[in-house]
Amino acid sequence: MSANRNRIPLSEATEQANAVVKALEPYCTTIQIAGSIRRKKPDVGDIEIVCLPERQGLVINQQIQLFETIEKQMQPLPEFIRAVDQWKRVKGQASGKYTQRILQSGMKLDLFIATPENYGFLLAMRTGSSEFSKKQLGYRWALKGYESRDGILRRNGKIYPCPTEEELFKLVGIEWIEPHLRE
């Protein structure tokens, strides 16, 4: 899913992606390489990773407004943010839903920061291929009356969490397809 023209062999991209995972894993509930690396493409233009960072605990303090408490609870741990901030920022924040970084090697990193409700959705969509994500997943959920907003499927105002890829595939009515077969 890359517009980057500088492509590298899968083995080299996998090594770099594993280093990113190793740096972020201590601060994540779960983290997985997505994109063309997960699909085992022979050459790779960028690294895509989907993670579910640990969040700061609920702060109990009567002086804090409820909104501020919820906002604080939603923030990834400061250690996660510092780990992400070691790489040059192109766009987005480590505390947001998405950030793009440049690794020391010059490789582009797209980091998708999930919630428990949308982890499987983001992993499936970011694994791709973009054609598969649009024509298989997106087309099927639209046929069933769902819409996607902020990485969450909704229908008639109701949210349908997809914490795993398997749950997304089941929801849209298709059999599980291994990542390397998603074209």
Short mmCIF file of N, CA and C in Angstrom, two decimals:
data_model
loop_
_atom_site.label_atom_id
_atom_site.label_comp_id
_atom_site.label_asym_id
_atom_site.label_seq_id
_atom_site.Cartn_x
_atom_site.Cartn_y
_atom_site.Cartn_z
N MET A 1 0.82 -1.18 0.00
CA MET A 1 0.00 0.00 0.00
C MET A 1 0.86 1.24 0.00
N SER A 2 1.85 1.24 -0.81
CA SER A 2 2.85 2.28 -0.76
C SER A 2 2.97 3.02 -2.07
N ALA A 3 3.19 4.32 -1.98
CA ALA A 3 3.52 5.11 -3.16
C ALA A 3 5.03 5.29 -3.24
N ASN A 4 5.73 4.77 -2.24
CA ASN A 4 7.19 4.87 -2.17
C ASN A 4 7.81 4.07 -3.30
N ARG A 5 8.70 4.69 -4.08
CA ARG A 5 9.33 4.01 -5.21
C ARG A 5 10.57 3.23 -4.80
N ASN A 6 11.11 3.50 -3.63
CA ASN A 6 12.29 2.80 -3.13
C ASN A 6 11.86 1.53 -2.43
N ARG A 7 11.98 0.42 -3.13
CA ARG A 7 11.53 -0.85 -2.58
C ARG A 7 12.76 -1.66 -2.15
N ILE A 8 12.57 -2.47 -1.12
CA ILE A 8 13.66 -3.32 -0.63
C ILE A 8 13.17 -4.76 -0.56
N PRO A 9 14.09 -5.71 -0.51
CA PRO A 9 13.69 -7.12 -0.42
C PRO A 9 12.91 -7.40 0.86
N LEU A 10 12.00 -8.38 0.78
CA LEU A 10 11.17 -8.78 1.91
C LEU A 10 11.99 -9.07 3.15
N SER A 11 13.10 -9.77 3.00
CA SER A 11 13.90 -10.15 4.17
C SER A 11 14.43 -8.92 4.91
N GLU A 12 14.87 -7.92 4.16
CA GLU A 12 15.38 -6.69 4.78
C GLU A 12 14.25 -5.91 5.44
N ALA A 13 13.11 -5.82 4.76
CA ALA A 13 11.95 -5.11 5.33
C ALA A 13 11.46 -5.81 6.59
N THR A 14 11.44 -7.14 6.57
CA THR A 14 11.00 -7.91 7.73
C THR A 14 11.92 -7.66 8.92
N GLU A 15 13.21 -7.61 8.66
CA GLU A 15 14.18 -7.34 9.73
C GLU A 15 13.93 -5.97 10.36
N GLN A 16 13.70 -4.96 9.52
CA GLN A 16 13.44 -3.62 10.04
C GLN A 16 12.11 -3.57 10.79
N ALA A 17 11.10 -4.23 10.26
CA ALA A 17 9.79 -4.26 10.92
C ALA A 17 9.88 -4.97 12.27
N ASN A 18 10.62 -6.06 12.33
CA ASN A 18 10.80 -6.77 13.60
C ASN A 18 11.50 -5.90 14.63
N ALA A 19 12.43 -5.04 14.19
CA ALA A 19 13.11 -4.13 15.11
C ALA A 19 12.11 -3.11 15.68
N VAL A 20 11.20 -2.63 14.84
CA VAL A 20 10.16 -1.70 15.32
C VAL A 20 9.27 -2.41 16.34
N VAL A 21 8.84 -3.62 16.00
CA VAL A 21 8.00 -4.39 16.92
C VAL A 21 8.71 -4.58 18.25
N LYS A 22 9.97 -4.92 18.20
CA LYS A 22 10.75 -5.15 19.42
C LYS A 22 10.82 -3.86 20.28
N ALA A 23 10.93 -2.72 19.63
CA ALA A 23 11.00 -1.45 20.35
C ALA A 23 9.67 -1.06 21.00
N LEU A 24 8.55 -1.43 20.36
CA LEU A 24 7.24 -1.01 20.85
C LEU A 24 6.52 -2.06 21.68
N GLU A 25 6.87 -3.32 21.50
CA GLU A 25 6.17 -4.44 22.13
C GLU A 25 6.03 -4.33 23.65
N PRO A 26 7.05 -3.85 24.38
CA PRO A 26 6.89 -3.76 25.84
C PRO A 26 5.75 -2.84 26.28
N TYR A 27 5.29 -1.97 25.39
CA TYR A 27 4.27 -0.99 25.74
C TYR A 27 2.93 -1.28 25.04
N CYS A 28 2.81 -2.47 24.45
CA CYS A 28 1.61 -2.82 23.70
C CYS A 28 0.97 -4.09 24.24
N THR A 29 -0.35 -4.12 24.20
CA THR A 29 -1.09 -5.33 24.51
C THR A 29 -0.89 -6.33 23.39
N THR A 30 -0.91 -5.83 22.15
CA THR A 30 -0.63 -6.64 20.97
C THR A 30 -0.10 -5.74 19.87
N ILE A 31 0.71 -6.31 19.01
CA ILE A 31 1.32 -5.56 17.90
C ILE A 31 1.63 -6.55 16.79
N GLN A 32 1.36 -6.14 15.55
CA GLN A 32 1.59 -7.06 14.44
C GLN A 32 1.99 -6.30 13.18
N ILE A 33 2.88 -6.90 12.44
CA ILE A 33 3.28 -6.38 11.13
C ILE A 33 2.14 -6.64 10.16
N ALA A 34 1.83 -5.66 9.34
CA ALA A 34 0.75 -5.77 8.36
C ALA A 34 1.33 -5.53 6.96
N GLY A 35 0.49 -5.10 6.04
CA GLY A 35 0.91 -4.70 4.70
C GLY A 35 1.56 -5.80 3.88
N SER A 36 2.40 -5.36 2.97
CA SER A 36 3.03 -6.29 2.02
C SER A 36 4.00 -7.25 2.70
N ILE A 37 4.51 -6.88 3.86
CA ILE A 37 5.37 -7.82 4.60
C ILE A 37 4.53 -9.00 5.07
N ARG A 38 3.38 -8.72 5.64
CA ARG A 38 2.51 -9.81 6.12
C ARG A 38 2.00 -10.66 4.96
N ARG A 39 1.83 -10.04 3.80
CA ARG A 39 1.38 -10.79 2.63
C ARG A 39 2.53 -11.50 1.93
N LYS A 40 3.75 -11.31 2.44
CA LYS A 40 4.96 -12.00 1.93
C LYS A 40 5.30 -11.60 0.49
N LYS A 41 5.16 -10.33 0.18
CA LYS A 41 5.53 -9.84 -1.14
C LYS A 41 7.06 -9.81 -1.26
N PRO A 42 7.60 -10.10 -2.43
CA PRO A 42 9.06 -10.20 -2.57
C PRO A 42 9.81 -8.89 -2.35
N ASP A 43 9.17 -7.76 -2.64
CA ASP A 43 9.79 -6.47 -2.35
C ASP A 43 8.77 -5.56 -1.69
N VAL A 44 9.28 -4.66 -0.86
CA VAL A 44 8.43 -3.88 0.04
C VAL A 44 8.80 -2.41 -0.07
N GLY A 45 7.78 -1.54 -0.11
CA GLY A 45 8.02 -0.11 -0.21
C GLY A 45 7.87 0.65 1.09
N ASP A 46 7.20 0.05 2.08
CA ASP A 46 7.05 0.68 3.38
C ASP A 46 6.73 -0.39 4.41
N ILE A 47 6.77 0.00 5.65
CA ILE A 47 6.46 -0.91 6.76
C ILE A 47 5.16 -0.44 7.38
N GLU A 48 4.21 -1.36 7.49
CA GLU A 48 2.94 -1.05 8.14
C GLU A 48 2.81 -1.93 9.37
N ILE A 49 2.49 -1.30 10.48
CA ILE A 49 2.32 -2.02 11.75
C ILE A 49 1.04 -1.54 12.42
N VAL A 50 0.30 -2.49 12.95
CA VAL A 50 -0.91 -2.19 13.72
C VAL A 50 -0.62 -2.58 15.16
N CYS A 51 -0.89 -1.67 16.08
CA CYS A 51 -0.61 -1.97 17.49
C CYS A 51 -1.76 -1.53 18.37
N LEU A 52 -1.84 -2.17 19.50
CA LEU A 52 -2.79 -1.81 20.54
C LEU A 52 -1.95 -1.46 21.77
N PRO A 53 -1.61 -0.17 21.92
CA PRO A 53 -0.76 0.21 23.05
C PRO A 53 -1.52 0.11 24.37
N GLU A 54 -0.77 -0.16 25.42
CA GLU A 54 -1.36 -0.08 26.75
C GLU A 54 -1.73 1.37 26.99
N ARG A 55 -2.81 1.58 27.71
CA ARG A 55 -3.31 2.93 27.96
C ARG A 55 -3.07 3.29 29.42
N GLN A 56 -3.01 4.60 29.67
CA GLN A 56 -2.86 5.06 31.04
C GLN A 56 -4.11 4.69 31.82
N GLY A 57 -3.93 4.33 33.07
CA GLY A 57 -5.06 3.93 33.92
C GLY A 57 -5.96 5.10 34.26
N LEU A 58 -7.13 4.77 34.71
CA LEU A 58 -8.10 5.78 35.10
C LEU A 58 -7.57 6.54 36.32
N VAL A 59 -7.57 7.84 36.22
CA VAL A 59 -7.12 8.69 37.32
C VAL A 59 -8.33 9.04 38.17
N ILE A 60 -8.27 8.70 39.45
CA ILE A 60 -9.38 9.01 40.34
C ILE A 60 -9.00 10.23 41.16
N ASN A 61 -9.67 11.32 40.84
CA ASN A 61 -9.39 12.58 41.51
C ASN A 61 -10.63 13.45 41.32
N GLN A 62 -11.26 13.83 42.41
CA GLN A 62 -12.50 14.58 42.32
C GLN A 62 -12.31 15.94 41.68
N GLN A 63 -11.09 16.44 41.65
CA GLN A 63 -10.83 17.75 41.07
C GLN A 63 -10.80 17.71 39.53
N ILE A 64 -10.69 16.50 38.96
CA ILE A 64 -10.57 16.37 37.51
C ILE A 64 -11.95 16.22 36.89
N GLN A 65 -12.19 16.94 35.83
CA GLN A 65 -13.45 16.82 35.11
C GLN A 65 -13.52 15.43 34.47
N LEU A 66 -14.73 14.89 34.30
CA LEU A 66 -14.91 13.58 33.70
C LEU A 66 -14.27 13.52 32.32
N PHE A 67 -14.46 14.56 31.51
CA PHE A 67 -13.89 14.57 30.16
C PHE A 67 -12.38 14.42 30.21
N GLU A 68 -11.73 15.15 31.10
CA GLU A 68 -10.28 15.07 31.22
C GLU A 68 -9.85 13.68 31.66
N THR A 69 -10.61 13.05 32.53
CA THR A 69 -10.30 11.70 32.99
C THR A 69 -10.36 10.72 31.83
N ILE A 70 -11.42 10.84 31.03
CA ILE A 70 -11.56 9.94 29.88
C ILE A 70 -10.44 10.18 28.88
N GLU A 71 -10.12 11.45 28.61
CA GLU A 71 -9.03 11.77 27.69
C GLU A 71 -7.71 11.17 28.18
N LYS A 72 -7.44 11.31 29.47
CA LYS A 72 -6.21 10.78 30.04
C LYS A 72 -6.18 9.26 29.94
N GLN A 73 -7.33 8.62 30.16
CA GLN A 73 -7.40 7.17 30.10
C GLN A 73 -7.12 6.66 28.69
N MET A 74 -7.45 7.43 27.68
CA MET A 74 -7.30 7.01 26.30
C MET A 74 -5.86 7.15 25.80
N GLN A 75 -5.03 7.89 26.48
CA GLN A 75 -3.67 8.13 26.02
C GLN A 75 -2.79 6.90 26.18
N PRO A 76 -1.99 6.57 25.17
CA PRO A 76 -1.00 5.50 25.35
C PRO A 76 -0.01 5.90 26.45
N LEU A 77 0.65 4.90 27.00
CA LEU A 77 1.66 5.16 28.02
C LEU A 77 2.73 6.11 27.49
N PRO A 78 3.27 6.96 28.35
CA PRO A 78 4.35 7.87 27.91
C PRO A 78 5.54 7.11 27.33
N GLU A 79 5.81 5.91 27.84
CA GLU A 79 6.93 5.11 27.32
C GLU A 79 6.69 4.71 25.86
N PHE A 80 5.44 4.42 25.51
CA PHE A 80 5.10 4.11 24.13
C PHE A 80 5.36 5.33 23.25
N ILE A 81 4.89 6.47 23.71
CA ILE A 81 5.06 7.71 22.93
C ILE A 81 6.54 8.01 22.73
N ARG A 82 7.34 7.87 23.78
CA ARG A 82 8.79 8.10 23.66
C ARG A 82 9.43 7.12 22.68
N ALA A 83 8.99 5.85 22.72
CA ALA A 83 9.55 4.84 21.81
C ALA A 83 9.22 5.20 20.36
N VAL A 84 8.02 5.65 20.09
CA VAL A 84 7.65 6.05 18.73
C VAL A 84 8.40 7.31 18.30
N ASP A 85 8.55 8.23 19.24
CA ASP A 85 9.19 9.50 18.92
C ASP A 85 10.69 9.39 18.63
N GLN A 86 11.27 8.22 18.77
CA GLN A 86 12.68 8.05 18.40
C GLN A 86 12.86 8.13 16.88
N TRP A 87 11.77 7.93 16.13
CA TRP A 87 11.83 7.98 14.67
C TRP A 87 11.28 9.32 14.20
N LYS A 88 11.87 9.83 13.12
CA LYS A 88 11.48 11.13 12.57
C LYS A 88 10.01 11.13 12.17
N ARG A 89 9.28 12.11 12.68
CA ARG A 89 7.85 12.23 12.41
C ARG A 89 7.62 12.92 11.07
N VAL A 90 6.75 12.32 10.26
CA VAL A 90 6.30 12.92 9.01
C VAL A 90 4.91 13.52 9.22
N LYS A 91 4.02 12.72 9.83
CA LYS A 91 2.68 13.23 10.16
C LYS A 91 2.09 12.39 11.27
N GLY A 92 1.09 12.97 11.92
CA GLY A 92 0.41 12.29 13.01
C GLY A 92 1.24 12.29 14.28
N GLN A 93 0.58 11.95 15.37
CA GLN A 93 1.22 11.91 16.68
C GLN A 93 1.19 10.48 17.22
N ALA A 94 2.15 10.14 18.05
CA ALA A 94 2.18 8.82 18.68
C ALA A 94 1.00 8.63 19.62
N SER A 95 0.36 9.69 20.02
CA SER A 95 -0.80 9.60 20.90
C SER A 95 -2.11 9.54 20.12
N GLY A 96 -2.03 9.57 18.80
CA GLY A 96 -3.23 9.58 17.97
C GLY A 96 -3.59 8.20 17.44
N LYS A 97 -4.30 8.19 16.30
CA LYS A 97 -4.75 6.94 15.68
C LYS A 97 -3.77 6.45 14.63
N TYR A 98 -2.94 7.37 14.12
CA TYR A 98 -2.01 7.02 13.04
C TYR A 98 -0.84 7.98 13.09
N THR A 99 0.33 7.46 12.81
CA THR A 99 1.49 8.30 12.64
C THR A 99 2.38 7.69 11.58
N GLN A 100 3.00 8.56 10.81
CA GLN A 100 3.97 8.12 9.82
C GLN A 100 5.34 8.60 10.27
N ARG A 101 6.29 7.68 10.22
CA ARG A 101 7.65 7.98 10.67
C ARG A 101 8.65 7.54 9.62
N ILE A 102 9.87 8.03 9.73
CA ILE A 102 10.97 7.58 8.90
C ILE A 102 11.99 6.91 9.82
N LEU A 103 12.29 5.65 9.54
CA LEU A 103 13.26 4.91 10.34
C LEU A 103 14.67 5.39 10.02
N GLN A 104 15.64 5.02 10.85
CA GLN A 104 17.02 5.43 10.63
C GLN A 104 17.52 4.97 9.26
N SER A 105 17.00 3.87 8.75
CA SER A 105 17.40 3.34 7.44
C SER A 105 16.84 4.16 6.28
N GLY A 106 15.89 5.05 6.57
CA GLY A 106 15.22 5.81 5.53
C GLY A 106 13.89 5.21 5.12
N MET A 107 13.56 4.03 5.63
CA MET A 107 12.31 3.35 5.30
C MET A 107 11.14 4.04 5.98
N LYS A 108 10.01 4.12 5.28
CA LYS A 108 8.80 4.74 5.82
C LYS A 108 8.07 3.74 6.70
N LEU A 109 7.63 4.19 7.88
CA LEU A 109 6.84 3.40 8.81
C LEU A 109 5.47 4.03 8.93
N ASP A 110 4.43 3.24 8.64
CA ASP A 110 3.05 3.65 8.90
C ASP A 110 2.59 2.87 10.12
N LEU A 111 2.33 3.58 11.20
CA LEU A 111 1.93 2.96 12.46
C LEU A 111 0.48 3.29 12.75
N PHE A 112 -0.36 2.25 12.81
CA PHE A 112 -1.78 2.39 13.06
C PHE A 112 -2.05 2.01 14.51
N ILE A 113 -2.60 2.94 15.27
CA ILE A 113 -2.77 2.78 16.70
C ILE A 113 -4.24 2.47 16.97
N ALA A 114 -4.49 1.22 17.34
CA ALA A 114 -5.84 0.68 17.45
C ALA A 114 -6.38 0.81 18.87
N THR A 115 -7.67 0.51 18.96
CA THR A 115 -8.36 0.33 20.24
C THR A 115 -8.77 -1.14 20.29
N PRO A 116 -9.18 -1.65 21.44
CA PRO A 116 -9.63 -3.05 21.49
C PRO A 116 -10.79 -3.33 20.53
N GLU A 117 -11.61 -2.32 20.27
CA GLU A 117 -12.77 -2.51 19.40
C GLU A 117 -12.42 -2.58 17.92
N ASN A 118 -11.31 -1.96 17.50
CA ASN A 118 -11.03 -1.93 16.07
C ASN A 118 -9.70 -2.57 15.66
N TYR A 119 -9.06 -3.27 16.58
CA TYR A 119 -7.77 -3.87 16.24
C TYR A 119 -7.86 -4.82 15.04
N GLY A 120 -8.80 -5.74 15.05
CA GLY A 120 -8.95 -6.69 13.94
C GLY A 120 -9.32 -6.02 12.64
N PHE A 121 -10.17 -5.00 12.73
CA PHE A 121 -10.56 -4.24 11.55
C PHE A 121 -9.33 -3.59 10.92
N LEU A 122 -8.55 -2.88 11.73
CA LEU A 122 -7.36 -2.20 11.21
C LEU A 122 -6.33 -3.18 10.68
N LEU A 123 -6.14 -4.30 11.37
CA LEU A 123 -5.17 -5.28 10.91
C LEU A 123 -5.56 -5.83 9.55
N ALA A 124 -6.83 -6.16 9.36
CA ALA A 124 -7.28 -6.67 8.06
C ALA A 124 -7.14 -5.62 6.97
N MET A 125 -7.59 -4.41 7.26
CA MET A 125 -7.55 -3.35 6.24
C MET A 125 -6.11 -2.97 5.89
N ARG A 126 -5.23 -2.93 6.87
CA ARG A 126 -3.85 -2.51 6.61
C ARG A 126 -2.99 -3.66 6.08
N THR A 127 -3.45 -4.88 6.25
CA THR A 127 -2.74 -6.00 5.62
C THR A 127 -2.99 -5.95 4.12
N GLY A 128 -4.20 -5.57 3.74
CA GLY A 128 -4.52 -5.43 2.32
C GLY A 128 -4.61 -6.75 1.61
N SER A 129 -4.31 -6.71 0.37
CA SER A 129 -3.92 -5.59 -0.49
C SER A 129 -5.02 -4.52 -0.52
N SER A 130 -4.69 -3.33 -1.05
CA SER A 130 -5.71 -2.29 -1.10
C SER A 130 -6.88 -2.76 -1.95
N GLU A 131 -6.61 -3.50 -2.99
CA GLU A 131 -7.67 -4.05 -3.83
C GLU A 131 -8.57 -5.00 -3.03
N PHE A 132 -7.95 -5.87 -2.24
CA PHE A 132 -8.70 -6.81 -1.40
C PHE A 132 -9.53 -6.06 -0.36
N SER A 133 -8.91 -5.07 0.28
CA SER A 133 -9.61 -4.30 1.31
C SER A 133 -10.84 -3.60 0.75
N LYS A 134 -10.72 -3.05 -0.45
CA LYS A 134 -11.84 -2.34 -1.07
C LYS A 134 -12.88 -3.31 -1.64
N LYS A 135 -12.43 -4.22 -2.49
CA LYS A 135 -13.36 -5.05 -3.26
C LYS A 135 -13.91 -6.25 -2.51
N GLN A 136 -13.19 -6.74 -1.53
CA GLN A 136 -13.69 -7.87 -0.76
C GLN A 136 -14.35 -7.40 0.53
N LEU A 137 -13.58 -6.72 1.36
CA LEU A 137 -14.11 -6.33 2.67
C LEU A 137 -15.07 -5.14 2.57
N GLY A 138 -14.60 -4.03 2.01
CA GLY A 138 -15.42 -2.83 1.92
C GLY A 138 -16.71 -3.04 1.15
N TYR A 139 -16.62 -3.70 0.03
CA TYR A 139 -17.81 -3.98 -0.79
C TYR A 139 -18.82 -4.82 -0.01
N ARG A 140 -18.31 -5.83 0.69
CA ARG A 140 -19.21 -6.73 1.42
C ARG A 140 -19.87 -6.05 2.61
N TRP A 141 -19.11 -5.21 3.34
CA TRP A 141 -19.79 -4.58 4.48
C TRP A 141 -20.81 -3.55 3.99
N ALA A 142 -20.52 -2.90 2.87
CA ALA A 142 -21.50 -1.95 2.32
C ALA A 142 -22.78 -2.68 1.90
N LEU A 143 -22.64 -3.86 1.28
CA LEU A 143 -23.81 -4.66 0.89
C LEU A 143 -24.68 -5.02 2.09
N LYS A 144 -24.05 -5.21 3.23
CA LYS A 144 -24.77 -5.59 4.44
C LYS A 144 -25.26 -4.38 5.24
N GLY A 145 -25.03 -3.18 4.69
CA GLY A 145 -25.55 -1.97 5.32
C GLY A 145 -24.65 -1.34 6.37
N TYR A 146 -23.41 -1.79 6.46
CA TYR A 146 -22.46 -1.20 7.42
C TYR A 146 -21.75 -0.02 6.76
N GLU A 147 -21.28 0.87 7.61
CA GLU A 147 -20.37 1.93 7.17
C GLU A 147 -19.18 1.94 8.10
N SER A 148 -18.06 2.36 7.58
CA SER A 148 -16.83 2.44 8.38
C SER A 148 -16.55 3.89 8.70
N ARG A 149 -16.34 4.14 10.00
CA ARG A 149 -15.97 5.47 10.45
C ARG A 149 -14.99 5.32 11.59
N ASP A 150 -13.81 5.92 11.45
CA ASP A 150 -12.77 5.85 12.48
C ASP A 150 -12.37 4.41 12.79
N GLY A 151 -12.37 3.56 11.76
CA GLY A 151 -11.94 2.18 11.97
C GLY A 151 -12.94 1.32 12.70
N ILE A 152 -14.19 1.78 12.76
CA ILE A 152 -15.26 1.04 13.44
C ILE A 152 -16.41 0.87 12.45
N LEU A 153 -16.95 -0.35 12.40
CA LEU A 153 -18.13 -0.57 11.56
C LEU A 153 -19.38 -0.20 12.35
N ARG A 154 -20.32 0.47 11.66
CA ARG A 154 -21.57 0.90 12.27
C ARG A 154 -22.71 0.56 11.30
N ARG A 155 -23.85 0.30 11.89
CA ARG A 155 -25.07 0.11 11.10
C ARG A 155 -26.23 0.59 11.94
N ASN A 156 -27.01 1.50 11.36
CA ASN A 156 -28.17 2.06 12.06
C ASN A 156 -27.80 2.60 13.44
N GLY A 157 -26.65 3.26 13.52
CA GLY A 157 -26.23 3.87 14.77
C GLY A 157 -25.59 2.92 15.77
N LYS A 158 -25.60 1.63 15.48
CA LYS A 158 -25.01 0.66 16.40
C LYS A 158 -23.57 0.34 15.97
N ILE A 159 -22.69 0.23 16.95
CA ILE A 159 -21.28 -0.09 16.70
C ILE A 159 -21.10 -1.60 16.71
N TYR A 160 -20.32 -2.09 15.75
CA TYR A 160 -20.00 -3.52 15.65
C TYR A 160 -18.49 -3.68 15.81
N PRO A 161 -18.03 -3.96 17.02
CA PRO A 161 -16.59 -4.11 17.24
C PRO A 161 -16.01 -5.29 16.46
N CYS A 162 -14.78 -5.13 16.03
CA CYS A 162 -14.04 -6.19 15.34
C CYS A 162 -12.66 -6.30 15.97
N PRO A 163 -12.57 -6.89 17.17
CA PRO A 163 -11.28 -6.98 17.83
C PRO A 163 -10.32 -7.97 17.16
N THR A 164 -10.84 -8.85 16.30
CA THR A 164 -9.98 -9.78 15.55
C THR A 164 -10.36 -9.75 14.08
N GLU A 165 -9.42 -10.12 13.23
CA GLU A 165 -9.72 -10.21 11.80
C GLU A 165 -10.82 -11.23 11.53
N GLU A 166 -10.77 -12.33 12.26
CA GLU A 166 -11.77 -13.38 12.06
C GLU A 166 -13.18 -12.86 12.29
N GLU A 167 -13.33 -11.99 13.28
CA GLU A 167 -14.65 -11.41 13.56
C GLU A 167 -15.10 -10.50 12.42
N LEU A 168 -14.18 -9.76 11.83
CA LEU A 168 -14.53 -8.91 10.69
C LEU A 168 -14.96 -9.77 9.51
N PHE A 169 -14.19 -10.81 9.19
CA PHE A 169 -14.53 -11.69 8.07
C PHE A 169 -15.90 -12.32 8.28
N LYS A 170 -16.17 -12.76 9.49
CA LYS A 170 -17.47 -13.38 9.80
C LYS A 170 -18.60 -12.35 9.64
N LEU A 171 -18.37 -11.15 10.14
CA LEU A 171 -19.38 -10.09 10.08
C LEU A 171 -19.75 -9.76 8.63
N VAL A 172 -18.75 -9.72 7.74
CA VAL A 172 -19.05 -9.36 6.35
C VAL A 172 -19.43 -10.58 5.51
N GLY A 173 -19.33 -11.78 6.11
CA GLY A 173 -19.83 -12.98 5.44
C GLY A 173 -18.88 -13.64 4.47
N ILE A 174 -17.58 -13.59 4.75
CA ILE A 174 -16.64 -14.32 3.90
C ILE A 174 -15.77 -15.23 4.76
N GLU A 175 -15.34 -16.32 4.16
CA GLU A 175 -14.45 -17.26 4.83
C GLU A 175 -13.10 -16.61 5.05
N TRP A 176 -12.42 -17.07 6.09
CA TRP A 176 -11.07 -16.59 6.40
C TRP A 176 -10.16 -16.80 5.21
N ILE A 177 -9.36 -15.80 4.88
CA ILE A 177 -8.38 -15.87 3.81
C ILE A 177 -7.02 -15.53 4.41
N GLU A 178 -6.07 -16.43 4.24
CA GLU A 178 -4.71 -16.19 4.74
C GLU A 178 -4.13 -14.91 4.12
N PRO A 179 -3.36 -14.16 4.88
CA PRO A 179 -2.83 -12.89 4.36
C PRO A 179 -2.11 -13.01 3.03
N HIS A 180 -1.30 -14.05 2.82
CA HIS A 180 -0.54 -14.15 1.58
C HIS A 180 -1.42 -14.44 0.36
N LEU A 181 -2.69 -14.74 0.58
CA LEU A 181 -3.64 -15.00 -0.52
C LEU A 181 -4.58 -13.82 -0.79
N ARG A 182 -4.41 -12.74 -0.06
CA ARG A 182 -5.31 -11.58 -0.21
C ARG A 182 -4.82 -10.66 -1.31
N GLU A 183 -5.41 -10.80 -2.46
CA GLU A 183 -5.03 -9.96 -3.62
C GLU A 183 -6.20 -9.23 -4.18
#
